[in-house]
């Protein structure tokens, strides 16, 4: 049951605070956020810590998005180091950069030691150079070296994504040897791992043994009898390619190897979920011509990300207006055309966007490539023709009755069919062409598709009207 905004204040116990914080939909309630703001305004750090210490790190990160910069500056100072550590990777990039400026470098160094190397590297990457140097200098040498090694890889590569903490066992061990070794690691164990990788004397993975399978086997069973082949990830592979491999082969974890085939880390499914969400979010935003805007972004940053695409849209709109101006004499003689022509271009634009969205998604999921591109193109062309033949009689009859001129109905019906064929063509060919040229098809396809359907919609409709009606 969700907690309403008017829910009574809790007794102050951790369980009561936690119950008030989350509603039935796992979202933070306005009442709880208001309590945090009140505590921050009063500078009551002990109350803040009591409110926050039992929250999940993801909920703390969500809370930060509801607060102003001033309130975040107070709240972050009262987060316990372990909770701060787990919250930092969950924050939106813009908010995280702002929060990191407020945290003393000693506190931050302590917090980063609680994280896996991949999460720690993601946080350190957002630091300014001087702050990064101070934080790394305050960390133990082993942790510092792991982070610096991760930062040495390309930003979107598997090397940056992987965690260096990994469990490996030599090929001559049995189940008992492995279990004893794992138990002896204590706090040095990776926080999350699903497989133990069997390696040869050169530290090259031969296969993996799932923990669940290891625990079922007798202690005397050799690991080589239990291991299964492991899908290896090259340290230089792009993170989007890694996400595709995980999704295609239903992986939970995978070993990461360097150029010599040596085991250097692992990637787990929790990291991949984040990558898939990030890539999907980027594609959706790029289709609309905007960048990844966070809740912490200011007005100017949002304007700066959107204005270039709106400027480009202004140019394409001007091109459409130029086409209309070519037929000004026709429009002056038949005023009804000015009322009807937006219908052709609007439906063409929507149809083109439909084809574009399906094509971009198919490219992203590797469902579309050279082997089926021609078949996909003709399928979309057939869909465009079918939709045109369905819509043309409807709009043609309505326009003819409204204008009391059957020829106008015939013209707009024919223009509808032709423009939907154009929409189907550009909706498929534009992202395919951009992908072939090594450009991201999600970035600018929508602008080209909309411009093309507008220009051709006006050109076809007004051109047919000029030929048939005058």
Short mmCIF file of C-alpha atoms in Angstrom, two decimals:
data_model
loop_
_atom_site.label_atom_id
_atom_site.label_comp_id
_atom_site.label_asym_id
_atom_site.label_seq_id
_atom_site.Cartn_x
_atom_site.Cartn_y
_atom_site.Cartn_z
CA UNK A 1 0.00 0.00 0.00
CA UNK A 2 1.42 3.38 -0.97
CA UNK A 3 2.02 5.97 1.71
CA UNK A 4 0.19 9.19 0.99
CA UNK A 5 1.68 12.63 1.13
CA UNK A 6 -0.27 13.27 4.29
CA UNK A 7 1.06 10.19 6.08
CA UNK A 8 1.88 10.88 9.73
CA UNK A 9 5.48 11.34 10.74
CA UNK A 10 7.26 8.17 11.74
CA UNK A 11 8.45 7.44 15.24
CA UNK A 12 12.04 8.01 14.19
CA UNK A 13 13.05 4.34 14.24
CA UNK A 14 14.98 3.03 11.21
CA UNK A 15 12.12 0.72 10.17
CA UNK A 16 9.58 3.53 10.44
CA UNK A 17 11.81 5.88 8.44
CA UNK A 18 12.28 3.24 5.79
CA UNK A 19 8.54 2.56 5.58
CA UNK A 20 7.86 6.25 5.17
CA UNK A 21 10.60 6.68 2.59
CA UNK A 22 9.24 4.18 0.08
CA UNK A 23 5.75 3.78 -1.25
CA UNK A 24 4.33 0.62 -2.74
CA UNK A 25 5.88 1.52 -6.11
CA UNK A 26 9.40 1.66 -4.61
CA UNK A 27 9.54 5.41 -5.24
CA UNK A 28 10.51 7.94 -2.60
CA UNK A 29 7.46 9.63 -1.12
CA UNK A 30 7.13 13.42 -1.09
CA UNK A 31 6.64 13.28 2.69
CA UNK A 32 10.00 11.63 3.22
CA UNK A 33 11.78 14.01 0.85
CA UNK A 34 10.25 16.91 2.79
CA UNK A 35 11.65 15.51 6.05
CA UNK A 36 15.12 15.29 4.53
CA UNK A 37 14.87 18.89 3.30
CA UNK A 38 13.74 20.08 6.73
CA UNK A 39 16.67 18.30 8.40
CA UNK A 40 19.09 19.80 5.88
CA UNK A 41 17.66 23.29 6.41
CA UNK A 42 18.10 22.87 10.18
CA UNK A 43 21.63 21.52 9.74
CA UNK A 44 20.60 18.46 11.78
CA UNK A 45 23.22 15.98 10.61
CA UNK A 46 22.34 13.25 13.11
CA UNK A 47 18.73 13.33 11.97
CA UNK A 48 19.83 13.18 8.35
CA UNK A 49 22.03 10.17 9.03
CA UNK A 50 19.17 8.44 10.81
CA UNK A 51 16.85 9.08 7.86
CA UNK A 52 19.30 7.88 5.22
CA UNK A 53 21.44 5.11 6.71
CA UNK A 54 18.89 2.33 6.07
CA UNK A 55 18.04 3.38 2.51
CA UNK A 56 19.28 1.42 -0.48
CA UNK A 57 22.06 3.28 -2.35
CA UNK A 58 19.82 3.52 -5.42
CA UNK A 59 17.16 5.26 -3.30
CA UNK A 60 19.75 7.67 -1.91
CA UNK A 61 20.81 8.47 -5.49
CA UNK A 62 17.16 9.00 -6.42
CA UNK A 63 16.74 11.29 -3.42
CA UNK A 64 19.70 13.40 -4.57
CA UNK A 65 17.85 14.06 -7.82
CA UNK A 66 14.90 15.56 -5.90
CA UNK A 67 17.08 17.92 -3.86
CA UNK A 68 18.56 21.28 -4.78
CA UNK A 69 22.33 21.71 -5.01
CA UNK A 70 22.35 23.43 -1.61
CA UNK A 71 20.52 20.57 0.09
CA UNK A 72 22.71 17.96 -1.63
CA UNK A 73 25.80 19.72 -0.27
CA UNK A 74 24.51 19.20 3.27
CA UNK A 75 23.19 15.66 2.84
CA UNK A 76 26.35 14.23 1.28
CA UNK A 77 28.45 15.26 4.27
CA UNK A 78 26.39 13.07 6.57
CA UNK A 79 26.32 9.89 4.51
CA UNK A 80 28.29 7.04 6.14
CA UNK A 81 31.38 6.18 4.03
CA UNK A 82 30.06 2.75 3.01
CA UNK A 83 26.69 4.18 1.92
CA UNK A 84 28.42 7.08 0.14
CA UNK A 85 30.62 4.60 -1.72
CA UNK A 86 27.69 2.56 -3.01
CA UNK A 87 25.65 5.66 -3.84
CA UNK A 88 28.23 7.41 -6.02
CA UNK A 89 28.03 4.96 -8.98
CA UNK A 90 24.22 5.24 -8.92
CA UNK A 91 24.10 9.02 -9.30
CA UNK A 92 23.38 10.83 -12.55
CA UNK A 93 26.64 12.07 -14.07
CA UNK A 94 25.89 15.75 -13.54
CA UNK A 95 24.82 15.28 -9.93
CA UNK A 96 27.79 13.02 -9.21
CA UNK A 97 30.27 15.64 -10.45
CA UNK A 98 28.61 18.21 -8.21
CA UNK A 99 28.61 15.87 -5.18
CA UNK A 100 32.26 14.93 -5.67
CA UNK A 101 33.24 18.58 -5.35
CA UNK A 102 31.71 18.63 -1.86
CA UNK A 103 33.30 15.47 -0.44
CA UNK A 104 36.68 15.82 1.34
CA UNK A 105 39.37 13.86 -0.51
CA UNK A 106 40.13 11.74 2.57
CA UNK A 107 36.49 10.69 2.93
CA UNK A 108 36.28 9.98 -0.78
CA UNK A 109 39.45 7.87 -0.72
CA UNK A 110 38.00 5.83 2.14
CA UNK A 111 34.70 5.38 0.31
CA UNK A 112 36.31 4.27 -2.96
CA UNK A 113 38.08 1.42 -1.18
CA UNK A 114 34.64 -0.11 -0.57
CA UNK A 115 33.91 -0.35 -4.30
CA UNK A 116 34.91 -2.82 -6.99
CA UNK A 117 37.61 -1.49 -9.27
CA UNK A 118 35.21 -0.78 -12.16
CA UNK A 119 32.84 1.33 -10.04
CA UNK A 120 35.75 3.09 -8.34
CA UNK A 121 37.29 3.96 -11.71
CA UNK A 122 33.95 5.35 -12.94
CA UNK A 123 33.84 7.69 -9.94
CA UNK A 124 37.50 8.76 -10.15
CA UNK A 125 37.05 9.53 -13.83
CA UNK A 126 34.66 12.37 -12.94
CA UNK A 127 37.17 14.08 -10.64
CA UNK A 128 39.14 17.15 -11.61
CA UNK A 129 42.84 16.43 -12.16
CA UNK A 130 44.04 17.99 -8.91
CA UNK A 131 41.30 16.34 -6.84
CA UNK A 132 41.98 13.00 -8.55
CA UNK A 133 45.65 13.22 -7.63
CA UNK A 134 44.84 13.95 -3.97
CA UNK A 135 42.28 11.14 -3.72
CA UNK A 136 44.52 8.55 -5.35
CA UNK A 137 47.45 9.60 -3.16
CA UNK A 138 45.31 8.93 -0.07
CA UNK A 139 44.46 5.38 -1.17
CA UNK A 140 46.46 2.18 -0.54
CA UNK A 141 48.85 1.34 -3.36
CA UNK A 142 46.97 -1.80 -4.46
CA UNK A 143 43.63 0.02 -4.81
CA UNK A 144 45.29 2.99 -6.51
CA UNK A 145 47.04 0.76 -9.05
CA UNK A 146 43.79 -1.05 -9.89
CA UNK A 147 41.98 2.22 -10.58
CA UNK A 148 44.83 3.69 -12.62
CA UNK A 149 44.99 0.49 -14.66
CA UNK A 150 41.25 0.67 -15.41
CA UNK A 151 41.51 4.31 -16.44
CA UNK A 152 44.23 3.33 -18.90
CA UNK A 153 41.68 1.63 -21.15
CA UNK A 154 39.42 3.40 -23.65
CA UNK A 155 36.35 4.98 -22.09
CA UNK A 156 33.70 2.67 -23.60
CA UNK A 157 35.81 -0.49 -23.73
CA UNK A 158 35.50 -3.77 -21.86
CA UNK A 159 38.69 -2.89 -20.00
CA UNK A 160 37.02 0.16 -18.46
CA UNK A 161 33.84 -1.82 -17.75
CA UNK A 162 35.42 -4.88 -16.15
CA UNK A 163 36.22 -5.41 -12.49
CA UNK A 164 39.71 -6.67 -11.80
CA UNK A 165 38.55 -8.68 -8.78
CA UNK A 166 38.07 -12.20 -10.11
CA UNK A 167 38.30 -15.74 -8.75
CA UNK A 168 40.59 -18.09 -10.68
CA UNK A 169 41.93 -21.59 -9.97
CA UNK A 170 44.71 -23.65 -11.62
CA UNK A 171 43.59 -26.52 -13.81
CA UNK A 172 45.05 -29.19 -11.48
CA UNK A 173 42.86 -28.21 -8.49
CA UNK A 174 39.79 -30.12 -7.39
CA UNK A 175 36.59 -28.92 -5.75
CA UNK A 176 37.98 -29.20 -2.23
CA UNK A 177 41.10 -27.18 -3.06
CA UNK A 178 38.96 -24.46 -4.62
CA UNK A 179 36.45 -24.21 -1.78
CA UNK A 180 39.24 -24.02 0.80
CA UNK A 181 40.94 -21.28 -1.22
CA UNK A 182 37.73 -19.26 -1.53
CA UNK A 183 37.04 -19.49 2.21
CA UNK A 184 40.58 -18.39 3.01
CA UNK A 185 40.17 -15.15 1.03
CA UNK A 186 37.86 -13.55 3.58
CA UNK A 187 37.37 -9.87 2.79
CA UNK A 188 39.55 -10.17 -0.32
CA UNK A 189 36.77 -12.01 -2.14
CA UNK A 190 35.09 -10.11 -4.99
CA UNK A 191 31.83 -8.60 -3.80
CA UNK A 192 29.93 -10.32 -6.60
CA UNK A 193 31.00 -13.32 -8.66
CA UNK A 194 29.18 -16.25 -10.24
CA UNK A 195 31.96 -18.34 -11.74
CA UNK A 196 35.44 -19.51 -10.90
CA UNK A 197 37.65 -19.49 -13.97
CA UNK A 198 40.04 -22.38 -14.53
CA UNK A 199 43.35 -21.13 -15.91
CA UNK A 200 46.49 -22.69 -17.35
CA UNK A 201 50.03 -21.88 -16.11
CA UNK A 202 50.07 -18.75 -18.32
CA UNK A 203 46.86 -17.49 -16.66
CA UNK A 204 44.78 -18.09 -19.77
CA UNK A 205 41.18 -19.14 -19.05
CA UNK A 206 40.33 -22.71 -20.06
CA UNK A 207 36.72 -22.58 -18.87
CA UNK A 208 34.50 -21.62 -15.98
CA UNK A 209 32.81 -23.45 -13.12
CA UNK A 210 29.55 -22.01 -11.82
CA UNK A 211 29.48 -21.61 -8.04
CA UNK A 212 26.21 -23.54 -7.88
CA UNK A 213 27.80 -26.46 -9.71
CA UNK A 214 30.94 -26.33 -7.59
CA UNK A 215 28.99 -26.60 -4.34
CA UNK A 216 27.07 -29.67 -5.51
CA UNK A 217 30.15 -31.69 -6.50
CA UNK A 218 32.22 -33.94 -4.16
CA UNK A 219 35.45 -32.39 -2.91
CA UNK A 220 37.59 -34.83 -4.86
CA UNK A 221 36.11 -33.87 -8.26
CA UNK A 222 38.70 -32.21 -10.57
CA UNK A 223 37.70 -28.78 -11.81
CA UNK A 224 38.40 -29.84 -15.38
CA UNK A 225 35.48 -32.26 -15.13
CA UNK A 226 33.09 -29.53 -14.03
CA UNK A 227 34.19 -26.59 -16.14
CA UNK A 228 32.33 -25.43 -19.21
CA UNK A 229 33.62 -23.27 -22.02
CA UNK A 230 33.54 -19.56 -21.20
CA UNK A 231 32.74 -16.80 -23.68
CA UNK A 232 35.81 -14.59 -23.51
CA UNK A 233 35.63 -10.82 -23.86
CA UNK A 234 38.60 -9.00 -25.34
CA UNK A 235 39.73 -6.10 -23.19
CA UNK A 236 39.48 -3.68 -26.14
CA UNK A 237 35.92 -4.58 -27.22
CA UNK A 238 33.35 -1.81 -27.22
CA UNK A 239 30.89 -1.95 -24.33
CA UNK A 240 27.94 -2.01 -26.73
CA UNK A 241 29.40 -5.12 -28.39
CA UNK A 242 29.89 -6.68 -24.93
CA UNK A 243 26.25 -5.99 -24.06
CA UNK A 244 25.17 -7.65 -27.32
CA UNK A 245 27.23 -10.76 -26.49
CA UNK A 246 25.72 -10.99 -23.00
CA UNK A 247 22.21 -10.59 -24.36
CA UNK A 248 22.66 -13.04 -27.21
CA UNK A 249 24.26 -15.83 -25.18
CA UNK A 250 22.34 -15.18 -21.93
CA UNK A 251 25.52 -14.72 -19.91
CA UNK A 252 25.70 -13.92 -16.21
CA UNK A 253 29.42 -13.25 -16.22
CA UNK A 254 32.33 -13.53 -18.62
CA UNK A 255 36.13 -13.46 -18.31
CA UNK A 256 38.03 -10.54 -19.84
CA UNK A 257 41.37 -11.29 -21.51
CA UNK A 258 44.20 -9.11 -22.78
CA UNK A 259 45.90 -9.30 -26.18
CA UNK A 260 47.93 -12.33 -25.02
CA UNK A 261 44.79 -14.17 -23.88
CA UNK A 262 45.57 -13.77 -20.17
CA UNK A 263 42.76 -13.36 -17.64
CA UNK A 264 42.69 -9.75 -16.43
CA UNK A 265 39.18 -9.37 -15.01
CA UNK A 266 35.51 -10.19 -15.35
CA UNK A 267 32.29 -8.51 -16.41
CA UNK A 268 29.07 -9.35 -14.59
CA UNK A 269 25.49 -8.97 -15.66
CA UNK A 270 24.76 -6.07 -13.28
CA UNK A 271 27.22 -3.96 -15.26
CA UNK A 272 25.63 -5.03 -18.54
CA UNK A 273 22.13 -4.04 -17.41
CA UNK A 274 23.44 -0.52 -16.87
CA UNK A 275 25.07 -0.48 -20.31
CA UNK A 276 21.92 -1.70 -22.07
CA UNK A 277 19.83 0.95 -20.31
CA UNK A 278 22.40 3.62 -21.12
CA UNK A 279 22.58 2.70 -24.82
CA UNK A 280 18.78 2.52 -25.11
CA UNK A 281 18.42 5.90 -23.39
CA UNK A 282 20.99 7.46 -25.70
CA UNK A 283 19.28 6.10 -28.82
CA UNK A 284 15.86 7.32 -27.72
CA UNK A 285 17.19 10.80 -26.96
CA UNK A 286 19.19 10.99 -30.16
CA UNK A 287 16.14 10.10 -32.23
CA UNK A 288 14.58 13.24 -30.77
CA UNK A 289 17.74 15.27 -31.41
CA UNK A 290 18.67 15.84 -27.76
CA UNK A 291 21.54 14.71 -25.57
CA UNK A 292 21.42 12.84 -22.27
CA UNK A 293 19.99 15.43 -19.91
CA UNK A 294 20.00 14.74 -16.20
CA UNK A 295 17.88 16.20 -13.43
CA UNK A 296 20.85 18.23 -12.28
CA UNK A 297 21.45 19.98 -15.60
CA UNK A 298 20.90 23.71 -15.70
CA UNK A 299 18.83 25.64 -18.23
CA UNK A 300 21.83 26.69 -20.31
CA UNK A 301 23.14 23.12 -20.65
CA UNK A 302 19.74 21.92 -21.83
CA UNK A 303 19.41 24.81 -24.29
CA UNK A 304 22.91 24.18 -25.64
CA UNK A 305 22.11 20.51 -26.31
CA UNK A 306 18.81 21.17 -28.08
CA UNK A 307 19.43 24.40 -29.98
CA UNK A 308 21.68 22.94 -32.74
CA UNK A 309 19.06 20.40 -33.77
CA UNK A 310 16.28 22.98 -33.66
CA UNK A 311 18.45 25.19 -35.89
CA UNK A 312 18.84 22.30 -38.33
CA UNK A 313 15.07 21.74 -38.22
CA UNK A 314 14.61 25.42 -38.99
CA UNK A 315 16.70 24.94 -42.11
CA UNK A 316 14.70 21.92 -43.27
CA UNK A 317 11.45 23.78 -42.58
CA UNK A 318 12.71 26.63 -44.71
CA UNK A 319 13.40 24.14 -47.49
CA UNK A 320 9.81 22.93 -47.27
CA UNK A 321 8.59 26.51 -47.36
CA UNK A 322 10.71 27.11 -50.46
CA UNK A 323 8.99 24.18 -52.21
CA UNK A 324 5.58 25.61 -51.30
CA UNK A 325 6.57 29.01 -52.70
CA UNK A 326 7.20 27.39 -56.08
CA UNK A 327 3.49 26.65 -56.29
CA UNK A 328 2.18 29.93 -54.89
CA UNK A 329 0.20 30.60 -58.08
CA UNK A 330 -1.53 27.22 -57.80
CA UNK A 331 -2.41 27.83 -54.15
CA UNK A 332 -3.77 31.30 -54.95
CA UNK A 333 -6.18 29.79 -57.46
CA UNK A 334 -7.17 26.80 -55.32
CA UNK A 335 -7.11 27.89 -51.68
CA UNK A 336 -8.28 24.46 -50.46
CA UNK A 337 -4.79 23.12 -51.23
CA UNK A 338 -3.32 25.22 -48.41
CA UNK A 339 -5.66 23.52 -45.96
CA UNK A 340 -5.03 19.97 -47.20
CA UNK A 341 -1.28 19.88 -47.87
CA UNK A 342 -0.19 19.60 -44.18
CA UNK A 343 -2.12 16.32 -43.99
CA UNK A 344 0.06 14.69 -46.63
CA UNK A 345 3.35 15.81 -45.10
CA UNK A 346 2.27 15.00 -41.52
CA UNK A 347 1.22 11.43 -42.29
CA UNK A 348 4.35 10.95 -44.38
CA UNK A 349 6.50 12.16 -41.49
CA UNK A 350 4.81 9.82 -39.03
CA UNK A 351 5.13 6.85 -41.37
CA UNK A 352 8.79 7.63 -41.97
CA UNK A 353 9.44 7.86 -38.23
CA UNK A 354 7.80 4.46 -37.73
CA UNK A 355 10.05 2.83 -40.31
CA UNK A 356 13.08 4.70 -38.96
CA UNK A 357 12.47 3.57 -35.37
CA UNK A 358 12.06 -0.07 -36.35
CA UNK A 359 15.20 0.05 -38.51
CA UNK A 360 17.37 1.74 -35.87
CA UNK A 361 16.27 -0.82 -33.29
CA UNK A 362 16.99 -3.70 -35.69
CA UNK A 363 20.47 -2.29 -36.35
CA UNK A 364 21.15 -1.89 -32.63
CA UNK A 365 20.13 -5.48 -31.87
CA UNK A 366 21.99 -6.88 -34.91
CA UNK A 367 18.71 -8.14 -36.40
CA UNK A 368 19.39 -6.19 -39.59
CA UNK A 369 22.50 -6.57 -41.72
CA UNK A 370 23.51 -7.08 -45.35
CA UNK A 371 21.94 -10.53 -45.49
CA UNK A 372 18.39 -9.27 -44.94
CA UNK A 373 18.63 -5.54 -45.74
CA UNK A 374 17.05 -5.87 -49.19
CA UNK A 375 14.22 -8.03 -47.85
CA UNK A 376 13.58 -5.57 -45.04
CA UNK A 377 13.54 -2.64 -47.47
CA UNK A 378 10.93 -4.23 -49.75
CA UNK A 379 8.85 -5.28 -46.73
CA UNK A 380 8.71 -1.67 -45.53
CA UNK A 381 7.96 -0.53 -49.09
CA UNK A 382 5.03 -2.97 -49.21
CA UNK A 383 3.84 -1.71 -45.82
CA UNK A 384 4.00 1.88 -47.08
CA UNK A 385 2.02 0.99 -50.19
CA UNK A 386 -0.60 -0.90 -48.19
CA UNK A 387 -1.02 1.96 -45.73
CA UNK A 388 -1.29 4.40 -48.62
CA UNK A 389 -4.00 2.33 -50.30
CA UNK A 390 -5.90 2.16 -47.00
CA UNK A 391 -5.65 5.87 -46.18
CA UNK A 392 -5.99 7.28 -49.72
CA UNK A 393 -9.71 6.47 -50.21
CA UNK A 394 -10.52 7.82 -46.75
CA UNK A 395 -8.76 11.16 -47.15
CA UNK A 396 -9.69 11.39 -50.85
CA UNK A 397 -13.41 10.96 -50.16
CA UNK A 398 -13.36 13.37 -47.22
CA UNK A 399 -11.39 16.02 -49.15
CA UNK A 400 -13.57 15.66 -52.23
CA UNK A 401 -16.77 16.11 -50.25
CA UNK A 402 -15.35 19.05 -48.28
CA UNK A 403 -14.03 20.88 -51.35
CA UNK A 404 -16.95 19.72 -53.52
CA UNK A 405 -14.39 18.71 -56.13
CA UNK A 406 -13.71 15.03 -56.91
CA UNK A 407 -10.42 15.89 -58.60
CA UNK A 408 -9.02 17.36 -55.37
CA UNK A 409 -9.92 14.10 -53.62
CA UNK A 410 -8.14 12.17 -56.37
CA UNK A 411 -5.03 14.37 -56.12
CA UNK A 412 -4.65 14.12 -52.34
CA UNK A 413 -5.30 10.36 -52.43
CA UNK A 414 -2.58 9.81 -55.04
CA UNK A 415 -0.20 12.14 -53.16
CA UNK A 416 -0.81 10.17 -49.97
CA UNK A 417 0.17 6.86 -51.60
CA UNK A 418 3.30 8.31 -53.20
CA UNK A 419 4.47 10.13 -50.06
CA UNK A 420 4.03 7.01 -47.91
CA UNK A 421 6.22 5.15 -50.40
CA UNK A 422 8.81 7.92 -50.03
CA UNK A 423 8.50 7.70 -46.23
CA UNK A 424 9.07 3.95 -46.29
CA UNK A 425 12.10 4.38 -48.53
CA UNK A 426 13.87 7.04 -46.48
CA UNK A 427 12.81 5.45 -43.19
CA UNK A 428 14.87 2.37 -44.03
CA UNK A 429 17.62 3.69 -46.30
CA UNK A 430 18.64 6.67 -44.12
CA UNK A 431 19.74 4.68 -41.04
CA UNK A 432 21.19 1.93 -43.25
CA UNK A 433 23.28 4.47 -45.15
CA UNK A 434 24.47 6.24 -42.00
CA UNK A 435 25.40 2.90 -40.42
CA UNK A 436 27.33 1.90 -43.56
CA UNK A 437 29.22 5.21 -43.38
CA UNK A 438 30.14 4.46 -39.72
CA UNK A 439 27.83 7.14 -38.31
CA UNK A 440 25.38 6.51 -35.48
CA UNK A 441 22.01 6.10 -37.27
CA UNK A 442 20.13 7.28 -34.19
CA UNK A 443 21.78 10.69 -34.14
CA UNK A 444 20.42 12.49 -37.19
CA UNK A 445 18.17 10.07 -39.08
CA UNK A 446 14.94 11.63 -37.83
CA UNK A 447 15.90 15.06 -39.16
CA UNK A 448 16.59 13.72 -42.66
CA UNK A 449 13.46 11.56 -42.68
CA UNK A 450 11.17 14.39 -41.58
CA UNK A 451 12.73 16.86 -44.02
CA UNK A 452 12.44 14.42 -46.92
CA UNK A 453 8.79 13.53 -46.28
CA UNK A 454 7.88 17.21 -45.85
CA UNK A 455 9.62 18.33 -49.04
CA UNK A 456 8.38 15.44 -51.16
CA UNK A 457 4.91 15.63 -49.60
CA UNK A 458 4.54 19.26 -50.63
CA UNK A 459 6.20 18.66 -54.00
CA UNK A 460 4.05 15.66 -54.92
CA UNK A 461 0.75 17.11 -53.72
CA UNK A 462 1.17 20.58 -55.18
CA UNK A 463 2.80 19.22 -58.33
CA UNK A 464 -0.12 16.83 -59.00
CA UNK A 465 -2.57 19.62 -58.21
CA UNK A 466 -0.87 21.90 -60.74
CA UNK A 467 -0.98 19.23 -63.45
CA UNK A 468 -4.47 17.89 -62.80
CA UNK A 469 -6.46 20.89 -61.57
CA UNK A 470 -5.08 23.75 -63.66
#
